[in-house]
């Protein structure tokens, strides 16, 4: 048993630390290396550290090779190198549980003292001229979807969840939500899929999307009842 | 020789004035019962006073104060003193020897033997509620008055005879020892000696020696069994000459009791075999009691016995002999309780955890000890638990009141208050006193246990408890942080308000990092954490110290922080922090282009906020600390699912 555990730990470390290199590039492809702030154009053959994010412009693509797997990042998409990996359903369930945990509001400690050191109370309502993140979030969703289409369905779901957390506006795009909910369904995670479809209620959607969601939920309902 | 008996009193070792009761049955009036209760097992808590008045159905009816007793309990000891003016017995014998007087009348000579039990002293020690050992000393006097004729001479040849009394006395103390043991709620046993020893007995002439109180050594066994409720079957057996058996029953309501006991008795010197019945009815409450008791003999007690029989058998005891008559008694008892009755007691106390003075806040709502306690009351009671830790508390600290159902056993948590000024560096063992109080100031029960009080910098290794080190020095930290921020006032005034927490954290870190060097824990074998002021004054610390210090500096100016516990394996643990920028995810680009450098958490209202991981041991600059912290957090908490697996934990300081 000890040997098996050791093997599993070693194997998982290998998966996480596998090197990734860029096999081919079409158009403009940039990467953010590790925690670096800057985006830099990348060239074919370059090796990417594990925490690098690769993004493609319109009409651009990159083929990334990681171990024995090959993944093509198509146009207008972004993906973190570490998301290009096969995950077990157990790991997916853990990741989903973690998302639930992170999405739960923190408990407020009533004993916390309020800081009275506020620089200009009137400025509190100040509006920031923030740069919209939604565009990059959409690229992340594209990247996640492409992961799913390339067979990395578990990773795709995890990447999508992370994107929704960091770019909340992207949650309103119903087509992507339906796609990732269907991935959950395909993985046999009916309860998770049902919960996901159920959360779409308040989103704007077409009649066709409504019908699709409704029929999916009916089907899931039956499956859950017969479970 | 013909004998006339004038019986003024009666008494017997194993013969209580108040009837035969179960000695462990609360509500009985036992204070005057040294006779059958050699071990002095008494149930009151403080002072007890008893007065017995009785009458004997002789002709004419005689009545007397029989006994007065006073008892006092001192903790586990009970002392009793009894004065027994009515415990005496007189025998007057008319001698056939005599002379014929001038008027032809016959002058007869008399002998008068007087036996008295004057007083008694008793002592009992309760080893527990179930077992007590005690002894009693009783002082007896015996007087033998024999008349003789004394010739008085008138001249050389003329004599007249005058009656003269020849008196001999023999007083002595008699001592006995016994114990009382309640095996369970049903069975109580008592064993005692009879006539174990006597002291200070004077020598008397051979003639009177045969009339002294016979004191055959023996033993007394007493058993009471309660088969149901408050009804008890009682048996008393003397190896010398007697036994009694019967039942006693009590009915209790509120704090009062009504009782009845009846017993039959046997004495080998009396006839018939069961020679009489004793009975008693009583009423008692917590303050006083009254009982009416009596003895009814079955044979004819007017019978005159030959002196030869008295001479042969003597008198074994003064209480219940063949010369005794039927009688009745009224006994009044008073109990004065200046000591509060114990309604609850400890079964055990377990110390949950050692004391870490730095966690002083924790002990207010986390119990450091659990007491298992039992209610001794028949009613629902409210118990005030309190504790006092030597060296920590100057007085008892009260824990929340606990309600306990009658006779129930519950676990009671004990909390304490530790002063934030506690500053002892060394660990020490101290005693904790635990008290349970029902009402008033005097506790019903105490307990003590040793506890380890760690030094003020000691830490139990749980990252969640580092928050106490953070909170303790907030005043000092505030001074440091405000000093830093005041130097950056112009810069802070020009940035967007929403970016203010981020920049404040950045400026504070830059100033903090400038002065500090990473140093490993000086006490590698023990968990030791510096308070923020110590880290800044010492200009160094390990990851715990630096995370505590930076977190405290931020918290002191209203920036929320959380500790990140990287539990790792092989005992390699690491701590760094996250702080809340208060920015929403849409504003993230104001501080970074790289979305792997921040972490989104929801506040209590469900609003997404950007939190930034900071590696506090990376003291180069803020950006480096952020990047290192982000890489570690992203890898271990998110990528490796550390948060889901419990390998990484986020602990909010507040």
mmCIF file of N, CA, C and O in Angstrom, chain B residues 20 29 107 109 125 142 184 203 259-260 280 307 335 349 351 441 447 450 458 463 476 511 549 573 581 594:
data_model
loop_
_atom_site.group_PDB
_atom_site.id
_atom_site.type_symbol
_atom_site.label_atom_id
_atom_site.label_comp_id
_atom_site.label_asym_id
_atom_site.label_seq_id
_atom_site.Cartn_x
_atom_site.Cartn_y
_atom_site.Cartn_z
ATOM 1 N N UNK B 20 -35.973 1.433 65.964
ATOM 2 C CA UNK B 20 -34.949 0.838 65.110
ATOM 3 C C UNK B 20 -35.140 1.332 63.677
ATOM 4 O O UNK B 20 -36.014 0.887 62.952
ATOM 5 N N UNK B 29 -34.737 10.705 63.077
ATOM 6 C CA UNK B 29 -34.205 11.555 64.161
ATOM 7 C C UNK B 29 -33.261 10.712 65.011
ATOM 8 O O UNK B 29 -33.672 10.009 65.910
ATOM 9 N N UNK B 107 -36.554 -4.170 113.124
ATOM 10 C CA UNK B 107 -35.713 -3.252 112.330
ATOM 11 C C UNK B 107 -34.959 -4.078 111.285
ATOM 12 O O UNK B 107 -34.115 -4.908 111.615
ATOM 13 N N UNK B 109 -32.592 -4.484 107.731
ATOM 14 C CA UNK B 109 -31.474 -3.823 107.046
ATOM 15 C C UNK B 109 -31.733 -3.842 105.524
ATOM 16 O O UNK B 109 -32.299 -4.803 105.000
ATOM 17 N N UNK B 125 -15.956 9.766 61.898
ATOM 18 C CA UNK B 125 -15.255 10.348 60.766
ATOM 19 C C UNK B 125 -15.814 9.728 59.496
ATOM 20 O O UNK B 125 -15.838 8.510 59.341
ATOM 21 N N UNK B 142 -21.682 3.423 89.597
ATOM 22 C CA UNK B 142 -22.347 2.346 90.348
ATOM 23 C C UNK B 142 -22.153 2.646 91.826
ATOM 24 O O UNK B 142 -21.051 2.981 92.247
ATOM 25 N N UNK B 184 -24.642 0.060 48.820
ATOM 26 C CA UNK B 184 -25.264 0.706 47.655
ATOM 27 C C UNK B 184 -26.493 1.445 48.167
ATOM 28 O O UNK B 184 -26.636 1.658 49.372
ATOM 29 N N UNK B 203 -11.518 -0.164 92.461
ATOM 30 C CA UNK B 203 -11.639 -1.473 93.109
ATOM 31 C C UNK B 203 -12.749 -1.435 94.162
ATOM 32 O O UNK B 203 -12.915 -0.443 94.877
ATOM 33 N N UNK B 259 -42.619 9.225 59.200
ATOM 34 C CA UNK B 259 -42.062 7.883 59.241
ATOM 35 C C UNK B 259 -42.678 7.017 60.327
ATOM 36 O O UNK B 259 -43.280 7.504 61.292
ATOM 37 N N UNK B 260 -42.495 5.720 60.136
ATOM 38 C CA UNK B 260 -42.986 4.742 61.096
ATOM 39 C C UNK B 260 -41.982 3.602 61.144
ATOM 40 O O UNK B 260 -41.441 3.187 60.119
ATOM 41 N N UNK B 280 -42.177 3.484 66.702
ATOM 42 C CA UNK B 280 -41.929 4.933 66.680
ATOM 43 C C UNK B 280 -42.611 5.541 65.470
ATOM 44 O O UNK B 280 -42.645 4.943 64.389
ATOM 45 N N UNK B 307 -33.755 -12.447 94.987
ATOM 46 C CA UNK B 307 -32.436 -11.805 94.961
ATOM 47 C C UNK B 307 -31.381 -12.743 94.374
ATOM 48 O O UNK B 307 -30.443 -12.307 93.693
ATOM 49 N N UNK B 335 -32.116 20.750 64.224
ATOM 50 C CA UNK B 335 -30.854 20.797 63.475
ATOM 51 C C UNK B 335 -30.642 22.229 63.013
ATOM 52 O O UNK B 335 -31.521 22.841 62.415
ATOM 53 N N UNK B 349 -12.693 15.718 37.116
ATOM 54 C CA UNK B 349 -12.397 16.906 36.310
ATOM 55 C C UNK B 349 -11.287 16.539 35.332
ATOM 56 O O UNK B 349 -10.288 15.946 35.723
ATOM 57 N N UNK B 351 -8.696 18.107 32.496
ATOM 58 C CA UNK B 351 -8.128 19.304 31.864
ATOM 59 C C UNK B 351 -8.035 19.027 30.367
ATOM 60 O O UNK B 351 -7.378 18.082 29.943
ATOM 61 N N UNK B 441 -22.516 32.306 48.638
ATOM 62 C CA UNK B 441 -21.109 32.423 48.289
ATOM 63 C C UNK B 441 -20.351 31.124 48.499
ATOM 64 O O UNK B 441 -19.308 30.895 47.895
ATOM 65 N N UNK B 447 -12.772 20.946 43.775
ATOM 66 C CA UNK B 447 -11.873 19.944 43.220
ATOM 67 C C UNK B 447 -10.597 20.661 42.796
ATOM 68 O O UNK B 447 -10.617 21.879 42.592
ATOM 69 N N UNK B 450 -3.800 19.648 38.571
ATOM 70 C CA UNK B 450 -2.643 20.404 38.079
ATOM 71 C C UNK B 450 -2.814 20.757 36.603
ATOM 72 O O UNK B 450 -3.494 20.041 35.865
ATOM 73 N N UNK B 458 4.710 30.817 23.997
ATOM 74 C CA UNK B 458 4.487 29.436 23.551
ATOM 75 C C UNK B 458 3.267 29.354 22.653
ATOM 76 O O UNK B 458 2.290 30.086 22.832
ATOM 77 N N UNK B 463 -1.973 26.696 13.413
ATOM 78 C CA UNK B 463 -1.891 28.005 12.762
ATOM 79 C C UNK B 463 -3.097 28.874 13.121
ATOM 80 O O UNK B 463 -2.986 30.094 13.251
ATOM 81 N N UNK B 476 0.434 48.329 19.329
ATOM 82 C CA UNK B 476 1.799 48.601 18.874
ATOM 83 C C UNK B 476 1.828 48.656 17.346
ATOM 84 O O UNK B 476 2.422 49.562 16.741
ATOM 85 N N UNK B 511 8.300 49.000 4.194
ATOM 86 C CA UNK B 511 8.967 49.536 5.383
ATOM 87 C C UNK B 511 9.329 48.408 6.358
ATOM 88 O O UNK B 511 10.406 48.414 6.950
ATOM 89 N N UNK B 549 3.422 39.216 12.347
ATOM 90 C CA UNK B 549 3.741 40.648 12.438
ATOM 91 C C UNK B 549 3.085 41.432 11.288
ATOM 92 O O UNK B 549 2.417 42.437 11.529
ATOM 93 N N UNK B 573 6.034 22.586 7.667
ATOM 94 C CA UNK B 573 4.835 23.414 7.614
ATOM 95 C C UNK B 573 5.258 24.829 7.299
ATOM 96 O O UNK B 573 6.364 25.253 7.635
ATOM 97 N N UNK B 581 -7.779 43.154 -0.711
ATOM 98 C CA UNK B 581 -7.597 44.482 -1.333
ATOM 99 C C UNK B 581 -8.916 45.257 -1.375
ATOM 100 O O UNK B 581 -8.926 46.436 -1.717
ATOM 101 N N UNK B 594 -1.916 39.853 -14.338
ATOM 102 C CA UNK B 594 -1.798 38.391 -14.256
ATOM 103 C C UNK B 594 -2.836 37.834 -13.280
ATOM 104 O O UNK B 594 -2.759 38.054 -12.071
#
